[in-house]
Coordinates of C-alpha atoms in Angstrom, one line a residue:
M1 CA 18.6 26.9 -40.8
N2 CA 15.8 25.1 -42.7
E3 CA 14.0 23.7 -39.7
R4 CA 10.9 25.6 -38.7
P5 CA 10.2 26.3 -35.0
P6 CA 7.4 23.8 -34.0
H7 CA 4.8 26.4 -33.0
V8 CA 5.0 28.2 -36.4
R9 CA 2.2 27.7 -38.9
S10 CA 2.5 28.5 -42.6
D11 CA -1.2 28.6 -43.6
T12 CA -1.9 32.2 -42.9
H13 CA -3.6 34.1 -45.7
A14 CA -2.8 37.6 -44.4
P15 CA -0.1 39.3 -46.5
V16 CA 3.4 40.4 -45.5
L17 CA 3.3 44.2 -45.1
V18 CA 6.5 46.1 -45.9
V19 CA 6.7 49.8 -45.4
A20 CA 9.7 51.5 -47.2
D21 CA 10.8 55.1 -47.0
D22 CA 11.3 55.5 -50.7
L23 CA 10.2 53.9 -54.0
T24 CA 13.5 52.3 -55.2
G25 CA 14.0 50.7 -51.8
A26 CA 10.4 49.4 -51.9
N27 CA 11.0 47.8 -55.3
A28 CA 14.2 46.2 -54.1
A29 CA 12.5 44.7 -51.0
A30 CA 9.7 43.4 -53.2
A31 CA 12.2 41.8 -55.6
G32 CA 13.8 40.0 -52.7
F33 CA 10.5 38.5 -51.6
A34 CA 9.7 37.6 -55.2
R35 CA 12.9 35.7 -55.5
A36 CA 11.9 33.8 -52.3
G37 CA 8.8 32.6 -54.1
L38 CA 6.2 35.1 -52.8
R39 CA 4.2 37.3 -55.1
A40 CA 4.9 41.0 -54.3
V41 CA 3.4 44.3 -55.4
T42 CA 4.8 47.7 -54.7
V43 CA 2.5 50.6 -54.1
R44 CA 3.7 54.2 -54.5
A45 CA 1.2 55.7 -52.1
A46 CA -1.4 54.5 -49.6
P47 CA -4.4 53.0 -51.5
S48 CA -8.0 52.8 -50.5
E49 CA -9.3 50.1 -48.2
E50 CA -10.9 48.4 -51.1
L51 CA -7.7 48.3 -53.1
V52 CA -5.8 47.0 -50.1
G53 CA -8.3 44.2 -49.8
E54 CA -7.9 43.4 -53.5
F55 CA -4.1 43.4 -53.2
A56 CA -4.2 41.1 -50.2
E57 CA -6.2 38.6 -52.2
R58 CA -3.9 38.7 -55.2
F59 CA -0.4 39.1 -53.6
D60 CA 1.6 37.6 -50.8
V61 CA 3.6 40.8 -50.0
L62 CA 2.3 44.4 -50.1
V63 CA 5.1 46.9 -50.2
F64 CA 4.3 50.6 -49.6
S65 CA 6.5 53.6 -50.2
T66 CA 5.8 56.5 -47.8
D67 CA 8.4 58.8 -49.3
S68 CA 9.5 59.7 -45.8
R69 CA 13.2 59.4 -45.8
H70 CA 13.8 63.1 -45.7
C71 CA 10.7 64.0 -43.6
P72 CA 10.9 65.1 -40.0
P73 CA 11.0 62.1 -37.7
E74 CA 7.5 62.6 -36.3
E75 CA 6.0 62.8 -39.8
A76 CA 7.8 59.6 -40.9
A77 CA 6.4 57.9 -37.8
A78 CA 2.9 59.1 -38.6
R79 CA 3.1 57.8 -42.1
I80 CA 4.3 54.3 -41.2
S81 CA 1.7 54.1 -38.5
A82 CA -1.1 55.1 -40.9
V83 CA 0.0 52.4 -43.4
V84 CA 0.1 49.6 -40.7
H85 CA -3.3 50.6 -39.3
G86 CA -4.8 51.0 -42.7
S87 CA -3.5 47.6 -44.1
W88 CA -4.0 45.4 -41.1
P89 CA -4.1 42.4 -40.7
A90 CA -0.7 41.3 -41.7
A91 CA 1.3 38.0 -41.3
L92 CA 4.5 40.1 -40.8
V93 CA 5.2 43.8 -40.7
C94 CA 8.6 45.0 -42.0
D95 CA 10.1 48.4 -41.7
R96 CA 12.2 48.6 -44.7
V97 CA 15.2 50.9 -44.0
D98 CA 18.0 52.1 -46.2
S99 CA 20.9 49.7 -46.2
T100 CA 23.3 52.6 -45.4
L101 CA 21.1 53.7 -42.5
R102 CA 20.0 57.1 -43.9
G103 CA 16.7 58.5 -42.9
N104 CA 14.5 58.1 -39.9
I105 CA 15.3 54.5 -38.8
G106 CA 14.7 55.1 -35.1
A107 CA 11.4 56.9 -35.6
S108 CA 10.1 54.4 -38.1
A109 CA 11.1 51.4 -36.0
A110 CA 9.4 52.8 -33.0
A111 CA 6.3 53.6 -35.0
A112 CA 6.1 50.2 -36.5
L113 CA 6.5 48.5 -33.2
R114 CA 3.8 50.7 -31.6
A115 CA 1.3 50.2 -34.4
V116 CA 1.7 46.4 -34.5
R117 CA 1.5 46.2 -30.7
E118 CA -1.8 48.2 -30.9
R119 CA -3.3 46.1 -33.6
S120 CA -2.1 42.6 -32.3
G121 CA -2.5 43.2 -28.6
R122 CA 0.7 41.1 -28.0
R123 CA 4.3 41.7 -27.1
T124 CA 6.1 43.1 -30.2
V125 CA 9.8 43.1 -30.7
A126 CA 11.9 44.2 -33.7
L127 CA 14.7 42.1 -35.3
C128 CA 17.0 44.7 -36.8
A129 CA 19.3 42.9 -39.2
P130 CA 20.6 45.7 -41.5
A131 CA 23.1 43.5 -43.4
H132 CA 22.6 43.1 -47.2
P133 CA 25.4 40.7 -48.0
A134 CA 24.8 40.6 -51.7
A135 CA 25.1 44.3 -51.9
G136 CA 28.3 44.6 -49.8
R137 CA 26.5 45.7 -46.6
H138 CA 27.6 43.9 -43.5
T139 CA 27.0 44.3 -39.8
V140 CA 29.8 43.5 -37.4
E141 CA 29.8 44.3 -33.6
G142 CA 26.7 46.3 -34.2
T143 CA 28.5 48.4 -36.8
Q144 CA 27.2 48.8 -40.3
L145 CA 29.9 48.5 -43.0
L146 CA 29.7 49.4 -46.7
D147 CA 32.2 47.2 -48.6
G148 CA 34.2 46.8 -45.4
T149 CA 34.3 50.6 -44.5
R150 CA 32.4 52.4 -41.8
L151 CA 29.6 54.5 -43.2
E152 CA 30.9 57.8 -41.7
E153 CA 34.2 57.2 -43.6
T154 CA 32.4 57.0 -47.0
E155 CA 30.8 59.7 -49.1
L156 CA 27.6 59.1 -47.1
A157 CA 29.0 61.4 -44.5
R158 CA 28.6 64.2 -47.0
D159 CA 25.1 63.4 -48.2
P160 CA 23.4 66.8 -48.6
R161 CA 20.1 65.7 -47.1
T162 CA 20.8 62.9 -44.7
P163 CA 24.5 62.7 -43.9
V164 CA 25.5 59.6 -41.9
T165 CA 27.7 60.5 -38.9
T166 CA 28.0 57.1 -37.3
S167 CA 27.9 53.4 -38.2
D168 CA 26.7 52.3 -34.8
V169 CA 23.2 50.9 -35.4
A170 CA 22.1 51.2 -31.7
T171 CA 23.1 54.8 -31.6
L172 CA 21.1 55.6 -34.8
L173 CA 18.0 53.8 -33.4
R174 CA 18.2 55.6 -30.0
T175 CA 18.8 59.0 -31.5
Q176 CA 15.1 59.3 -32.5
A177 CA 13.3 57.0 -30.1
D178 CA 13.4 55.7 -26.6
L179 CA 14.1 52.1 -27.4
R180 CA 15.6 49.3 -25.4
V181 CA 18.2 47.8 -27.7
A182 CA 20.2 44.6 -27.4
W183 CA 22.8 43.0 -29.7
L184 CA 23.4 39.5 -31.1
P185 CA 27.2 39.4 -31.8
L186 CA 28.6 37.5 -34.7
S187 CA 30.2 34.9 -32.4
A188 CA 26.7 34.0 -31.1
V189 CA 25.0 34.2 -34.6
T190 CA 27.6 31.7 -36.0
G191 CA 27.7 29.5 -32.8
E192 CA 25.4 26.8 -31.6
P193 CA 21.8 27.4 -32.4
A194 CA 20.6 26.4 -28.9
R195 CA 22.9 29.0 -27.4
L196 CA 21.8 31.7 -29.8
R197 CA 18.2 30.9 -29.0
A198 CA 18.9 31.1 -25.3
L199 CA 20.6 34.5 -25.8
V200 CA 17.6 35.8 -27.6
A201 CA 15.3 34.5 -24.9
G202 CA 17.3 36.3 -22.2
H203 CA 17.0 39.6 -24.1
L204 CA 13.3 39.1 -24.4
D205 CA 12.9 38.4 -20.7
A206 CA 14.8 41.7 -20.1
G207 CA 12.2 43.6 -22.0
T208 CA 14.2 44.4 -25.2
D209 CA 12.4 46.3 -27.9
V210 CA 15.0 45.9 -30.7
L211 CA 17.5 43.1 -31.3
I212 CA 20.4 44.1 -33.6
A213 CA 21.9 41.1 -35.4
D214 CA 25.4 40.9 -36.8
A215 CA 25.6 39.2 -40.2
L216 CA 28.1 38.7 -43.0
T217 CA 26.1 36.2 -45.0
E218 CA 22.5 35.2 -45.9
D219 CA 22.9 32.2 -43.6
H220 CA 23.7 34.5 -40.7
L221 CA 20.5 36.3 -41.3
A222 CA 18.6 33.0 -41.4
R223 CA 20.2 31.9 -38.1
A224 CA 19.3 35.1 -36.3
A225 CA 15.7 35.0 -37.6
W226 CA 15.2 31.3 -36.6
A227 CA 16.6 31.9 -33.1
A228 CA 14.3 35.0 -32.7
V229 CA 11.1 33.1 -33.8
A230 CA 12.0 30.0 -31.8
A231 CA 12.8 32.0 -28.6
G232 CA 9.8 34.3 -28.9
G233 CA 7.2 31.5 -29.2
A234 CA 3.6 32.1 -30.0
D235 CA 3.3 35.1 -27.6
T236 CA 5.8 37.4 -29.5
V237 CA 5.1 39.3 -32.7
W238 CA 8.2 40.1 -34.7
V239 CA 8.8 43.2 -36.8
G240 CA 11.6 43.3 -39.3
V241 CA 13.8 46.4 -39.5
D242 CA 16.2 46.0 -42.3
P243 CA 16.8 46.6 -46.1
G244 CA 15.0 43.5 -47.1
P245 CA 17.0 40.3 -46.8
G246 CA 16.5 40.2 -43.0
S247 CA 12.8 40.4 -43.4
V248 CA 12.8 37.6 -46.0
A249 CA 14.7 35.5 -43.5
L250 CA 12.2 36.3 -40.8
A251 CA 9.3 35.4 -43.1
R252 CA 10.9 32.1 -43.8
A253 CA 11.5 31.4 -40.1
L254 CA 7.8 32.2 -39.4
G255 CA 6.8 29.7 -42.1
I256 CA 5.3 32.3 -44.4
T257 CA 5.1 31.0 -47.9
G258 CA 3.3 32.1 -51.0
R259 CA -0.1 30.8 -51.9
A260 CA -0.2 27.5 -53.8
G261 CA 1.3 29.1 -56.8
G262 CA -0.1 28.7 -60.2
A263 CA -2.7 26.7 -61.9
P264 CA -2.8 23.7 -64.3
V265 CA -1.4 23.7 -67.8
L266 CA -4.0 22.9 -70.4
A267 CA -2.9 20.8 -73.4
V268 CA -5.2 20.4 -76.4
S269 CA -4.4 17.9 -79.1
G270 CA -6.3 17.4 -82.3
S271 CA -3.4 15.7 -84.2
T272 CA -3.6 12.0 -85.2
T273 CA 0.0 11.5 -86.2
A274 CA 2.1 8.7 -84.7
L275 CA 4.6 11.2 -83.5
T276 CA 1.9 13.1 -81.6
R277 CA 0.8 9.9 -80.0
A278 CA 4.4 9.1 -79.0
Q279 CA 4.8 12.6 -77.5
L280 CA 1.6 12.4 -75.5
A281 CA 2.5 8.9 -74.2
R282 CA 5.9 10.2 -73.1
L283 CA 4.2 13.2 -71.4
R284 CA 1.8 11.0 -69.5
A285 CA 4.6 8.6 -68.4
E286 CA 6.9 11.4 -67.1
Q287 CA 4.5 14.0 -65.6
P288 CA 1.2 14.2 -63.7
V289 CA -1.4 14.3 -66.4
T290 CA -5.2 14.2 -66.3
V291 CA -6.6 12.9 -69.6
V292 CA -9.9 14.2 -70.8
R293 CA -11.5 12.6 -73.8
P294 CA -14.0 14.5 -75.9
V295 CA -17.6 13.6 -74.9
P296 CA -19.6 12.2 -77.9
A297 CA -22.6 13.9 -79.1
R298 CA -25.9 12.4 -78.0
G299 CA -26.9 9.4 -80.1
A300 CA -23.4 8.7 -81.3
H301 CA -22.1 5.1 -81.0
L302 CA -19.5 4.9 -78.2
V303 CA -16.2 3.2 -78.5
P304 CA -15.2 1.4 -75.2
E305 CA -11.7 2.0 -73.9
R306 CA -9.7 0.4 -71.2
G307 CA -10.5 1.6 -67.7
G308 CA -14.0 2.4 -68.6
V309 CA -13.1 5.7 -70.3
R310 CA -15.5 6.7 -73.1
A311 CA -14.0 8.1 -76.2
T312 CA -15.5 10.0 -79.0
A313 CA -17.3 7.8 -81.4
R314 CA -15.4 7.3 -84.6
G315 CA -16.4 9.9 -87.1
A316 CA -18.5 11.9 -84.7
V317 CA -17.8 15.5 -83.7
P318 CA -17.8 15.8 -79.9
D319 CA -20.4 17.7 -77.8
A320 CA -18.6 20.9 -76.9
E321 CA -20.7 21.7 -73.9
A322 CA -20.5 18.3 -72.3
T323 CA -16.8 18.1 -73.0
A324 CA -16.4 21.5 -71.4
R325 CA -18.0 20.4 -68.2
V326 CA -15.8 17.4 -67.9
L327 CA -12.7 19.5 -68.8
G328 CA -13.7 22.1 -66.3
E329 CA -14.0 19.5 -63.6
A330 CA -10.5 18.2 -64.4
L331 CA -9.0 21.7 -64.3
G332 CA -10.7 22.5 -61.1
T333 CA -9.3 19.5 -59.3
A334 CA -5.8 19.5 -60.9
G335 CA -3.0 20.9 -58.9
P336 CA -0.7 23.8 -59.8
G337 CA 1.6 22.9 -62.7
E338 CA -0.2 19.7 -63.4
V339 CA -1.3 19.0 -67.0
V340 CA -4.9 18.5 -68.1
L341 CA -4.8 16.9 -71.6
L342 CA -7.8 17.2 -73.9
A343 CA -7.0 14.7 -76.7
T344 CA -8.9 13.1 -79.6
V345 CA -6.3 10.4 -80.3
L346 CA -4.0 8.6 -77.9
E347 CA -3.7 5.2 -79.5
S348 CA -3.7 4.0 -83.1
T349 CA -7.1 2.5 -82.5
D350 CA -8.5 6.0 -81.9
V351 CA -7.8 7.2 -85.4
A352 CA -11.0 7.6 -87.3
E353 CA -12.1 8.7 -90.8
Y354 CA -13.9 12.1 -90.9
G355 CA -15.6 13.7 -93.8
P356 CA -14.8 17.3 -94.8
E357 CA -17.5 18.9 -92.7
E358 CA -16.6 16.8 -89.6
S359 CA -12.9 17.5 -90.1
A360 CA -13.6 21.2 -90.1
A361 CA -16.0 21.1 -87.1
L362 CA -13.8 18.9 -84.8
P363 CA -11.1 21.5 -83.9
V364 CA -13.8 24.2 -83.5
A365 CA -15.6 21.9 -81.0
L366 CA -12.4 21.2 -79.1
A367 CA -11.5 24.9 -78.9
R368 CA -15.0 25.8 -77.8
A369 CA -14.9 23.2 -75.0
A370 CA -11.5 24.6 -73.9
R371 CA -12.8 28.2 -73.8
R372 CA -15.9 27.2 -71.8
A373 CA -13.7 25.4 -69.3
M374 CA -11.2 28.2 -69.1
E375 CA -14.0 30.6 -68.3
R376 CA -14.6 28.6 -65.1
C377 CA -11.1 27.7 -64.1
A378 CA -7.7 29.4 -64.4
V379 CA -4.9 27.8 -66.4
E380 CA -1.3 29.0 -66.4
G381 CA -0.4 27.9 -69.8
L382 CA -1.9 26.5 -73.1
Y383 CA -0.2 23.9 -75.2
A384 CA -1.7 23.2 -78.6
T385 CA -0.6 20.5 -81.0
G386 CA -2.1 20.4 -84.5
G387 CA -2.4 23.3 -86.8
D388 CA -6.2 23.3 -87.1
V389 CA -6.7 23.1 -83.3
S390 CA -4.2 25.9 -82.7
A391 CA -6.0 28.2 -85.2
A392 CA -9.4 27.3 -83.7
L393 CA -8.1 28.1 -80.1
F394 CA -6.8 31.5 -81.2
A395 CA -10.2 32.3 -82.7
E396 CA -12.3 30.9 -79.9
L397 CA -10.2 32.6 -77.2
G398 CA -10.4 36.0 -78.9
A399 CA -6.6 36.5 -79.2
D400 CA -5.6 39.3 -81.6
G401 CA -2.1 37.7 -82.0
L402 CA 0.8 36.0 -80.4
D403 CA 3.7 37.9 -78.8
V404 CA 6.4 35.5 -80.0
A405 CA 9.2 34.9 -77.5
D406 CA 11.1 31.9 -78.9
E407 CA 11.1 28.5 -80.4
V408 CA 11.1 25.8 -77.7
V409 CA 12.3 23.4 -80.4
P410 CA 12.4 24.2 -84.1
L411 CA 8.8 24.9 -85.3
A412 CA 7.4 24.8 -81.7
V413 CA 6.7 28.4 -81.0
A414 CA 6.3 30.0 -77.6
G415 CA 4.8 33.3 -76.7
T416 CA 1.9 35.0 -75.0
F417 CA -1.6 36.0 -76.3
V418 CA -2.0 39.6 -77.3
G419 CA -5.5 41.0 -76.8
G420 CA -8.7 39.3 -75.8
P421 CA -9.7 37.9 -72.4
W422 CA -6.6 35.8 -72.0
A423 CA -4.1 38.4 -73.0
G424 CA -0.7 37.5 -71.5
L425 CA -1.4 33.8 -71.2
P426 CA 1.8 31.7 -72.0
V427 CA 1.2 29.6 -75.1
V428 CA 3.1 27.0 -77.1
T429 CA 1.9 25.8 -80.5
K430 CA 3.3 23.2 -82.8
G431 CA 2.3 21.0 -85.7
G432 CA 1.6 17.3 -85.4
L433 CA 4.8 16.3 -87.1
V434 CA 7.1 18.6 -85.2
G435 CA 9.8 17.5 -82.8
D436 CA 10.6 14.1 -81.2
A437 CA 9.0 11.9 -78.6
G438 CA 10.1 14.2 -75.8
T439 CA 8.8 17.5 -77.4
A440 CA 5.4 17.7 -75.6
A441 CA 7.1 17.3 -72.2
V442 CA 9.7 20.0 -73.1
C443 CA 7.0 22.4 -74.3
V444 CA 4.9 21.9 -71.1
E445 CA 7.9 22.5 -68.9
H446 CA 8.6 25.7 -70.9
L447 CA 5.1 26.9 -70.1
R448 CA 5.5 26.2 -66.4
Q449 CA 8.7 28.2 -66.3
A450 CA 7.1 31.1 -68.2
A451 CA 4.2 31.1 -65.8
S452 CA 6.5 30.9 -62.8
A453 CA 8.4 33.9 -64.0
A454 CA 5.2 35.8 -64.5
R455 CA 4.1 35.0 -60.9
R456 CA 7.4 36.3 -59.5
Q457 CA 7.2 39.5 -61.4
V458 CA 7.1 42.6 -59.2
H459 CA 4.2 45.0 -60.1
T460 CA 4.1 48.6 -59.2
V461 CA 0.7 50.2 -58.9
R462 CA 0.2 54.0 -58.8
T463 CA -2.8 55.0 -56.7
A464 CA -4.3 58.2 -55.4
V465 CA -4.1 58.8 -51.6
P466 CA -7.5 59.0 -49.9
R467 CA -8.2 61.6 -47.3
G468 CA -7.0 60.7 -43.8
W469 CA -4.1 58.4 -44.5
F470 CA -1.3 60.9 -43.9
D471 CA -3.4 63.8 -42.6
A472 CA -2.3 63.3 -39.1
A473 CA 1.2 64.4 -40.1
G474 CA -0.2 67.2 -42.4
A475 CA 1.7 65.6 -45.3
G476 CA -1.1 65.2 -47.9
A477 CA 1.1 63.1 -50.1
G478 CA -1.1 63.3 -53.1
P479 CA -1.4 61.2 -56.2
G480 CA 1.9 59.7 -57.3
A481 CA 3.8 60.8 -54.2
G482 CA 6.6 58.6 -53.2
A483 CA 9.0 58.8 -56.1
G484 CA 11.8 59.9 -53.6
V485 CA 15.5 59.9 -54.3
G486 CA 17.3 56.6 -55.3
D487 CA 19.4 55.1 -52.5
G488 CA 21.5 52.7 -54.5
D489 CA 19.5 49.8 -53.3
G490 CA 16.6 50.0 -55.8
A491 CA 15.5 47.5 -58.3
G492 CA 15.0 50.3 -60.8
G493 CA 11.9 51.4 -62.6
T494 CA 8.3 51.2 -61.5
G495 CA 7.4 47.9 -63.0
S496 CA 4.2 47.3 -64.7
T497 CA 0.6 47.9 -63.9
G498 CA -2.2 45.3 -63.7
R499 CA -1.8 41.6 -63.6
T500 CA -0.6 38.9 -65.8
G501 CA -3.4 37.1 -67.6
S502 CA -1.8 33.6 -67.2
T503 CA -3.4 32.8 -63.9
G504 CA -6.3 35.3 -63.8
D505 CA -9.1 34.8 -61.4
R506 CA -11.5 33.8 -64.2
G507 CA -14.5 32.4 -62.4
A508 CA -14.9 29.9 -59.6
R509 CA -12.9 26.6 -59.9
T510 CA -16.1 24.6 -60.2
A511 CA -17.9 22.6 -62.8
D512 CA -21.0 20.4 -63.0
H513 CA -20.2 16.7 -62.8
E514 CA -21.1 15.0 -66.0
E515 CA -19.6 12.2 -68.0
G516 CA -17.3 11.5 -65.1
T517 CA -15.9 8.4 -66.8
A518 CA -14.6 10.5 -69.6
R519 CA -11.3 11.4 -67.8
T520 CA -8.5 9.4 -66.3
R521 CA -5.5 10.5 -64.2
T522 CA -2.0 9.3 -64.7
R523 CA 1.0 10.0 -62.4
R524 CA 4.7 10.1 -62.9
K525 CA 6.1 6.6 -62.9
P526 CA 8.6 5.8 -60.1

């Protein structure tokens, strides 16, 4: 079900809000959204309003753990309500429940529905799709199965804190809340989409609060989510009640996508070798590349170039400040993953004779221009070809070292900066005589993949709980609350703190226009 209902828009900037009842479940839900291409952060306790705002700017999905699985139902309800009210607005609210249905699923679902209804002022309905097919959790005839067995026939029935006495999802929901529950059977979920949509519409017309969806596969979850969104139209706000995959499907059906991920890759070449020229020519032929040529110092004799591009005068060290302005403009207009190439030599006619002083000053000027541009605009990776340029970039960018990960090809080393303002930035360095004609393209693709992996990384942030978040329930969760008890769903661990430096918000993506003829753009050939 890849078609999006026609009324759905995907340009919302509000985050998805997931409220989980324990930390491992929160991490697992965040990982699911991260795999779907959205950047997710897990939060162990309710943060301040300022921190919520910061997270909303940096992440697509905010996942809170309330540590409420073993709380009394009214306390669990108060906690989820506080998080929703304190974190609004949201593109989608998800009540993340245990995949084996332990805890306060009725109380939390009712609280999430009520809070979203109060904040949105619109009809609010929950899609409860508790299947987690990849983990062996399936829903058939409204019954939750663990590896094909009813929950009450497994060891869950003897859980010392939250024993499961029934596998009937509707019964578990109604035990703690007065909810009008309807069911989407597997025969409807796997049938004609139009009939499934009509079935959902009928339940909505009847005033249903929660729709339980049968599912054996991820595709079944997608079908149920699409039908719900299509039938509900623009007047219905949906809330996900599930272990994670159902809410991911619901987000997709709603057209919620991550922000335009990433930033350009910056390539800096100070090498004059024929091999480097061949590598850059292949890169420009195969990938979207914006070429920036160093801007000559004032008074230097300019060498004309095809297309009106001005190159550095032969034997002249470029003007670092002027080059930085042009480079910053190029980075500011390049799309995510595109390449901005700062190169001294592209053709054999560019090769010039330099004296010892100019030879030493040239890589420093290129590195300084790169730094000034990177202070204005984010980059998601840095490719440096030429030993002198690589060393100058390390010094100019204040890196203490390189956390080496691998060789992309022999003698082309990949890693991330250690220390300095660009710590964590993916980097590939190589000499001018390393590799073959395709090496530059391979190195740039490696940087893209490294940056993409960093964006998908799930971060966990431990914060103190301000007064008032959980006070209504008398819980006073306190700093670091929410560790909870693992439920078998968790992603494990608490992740890392902070953010990756590869796409840091380092300054506005603007630059003064100068020497506009000093850059050209090439696109992939058909």
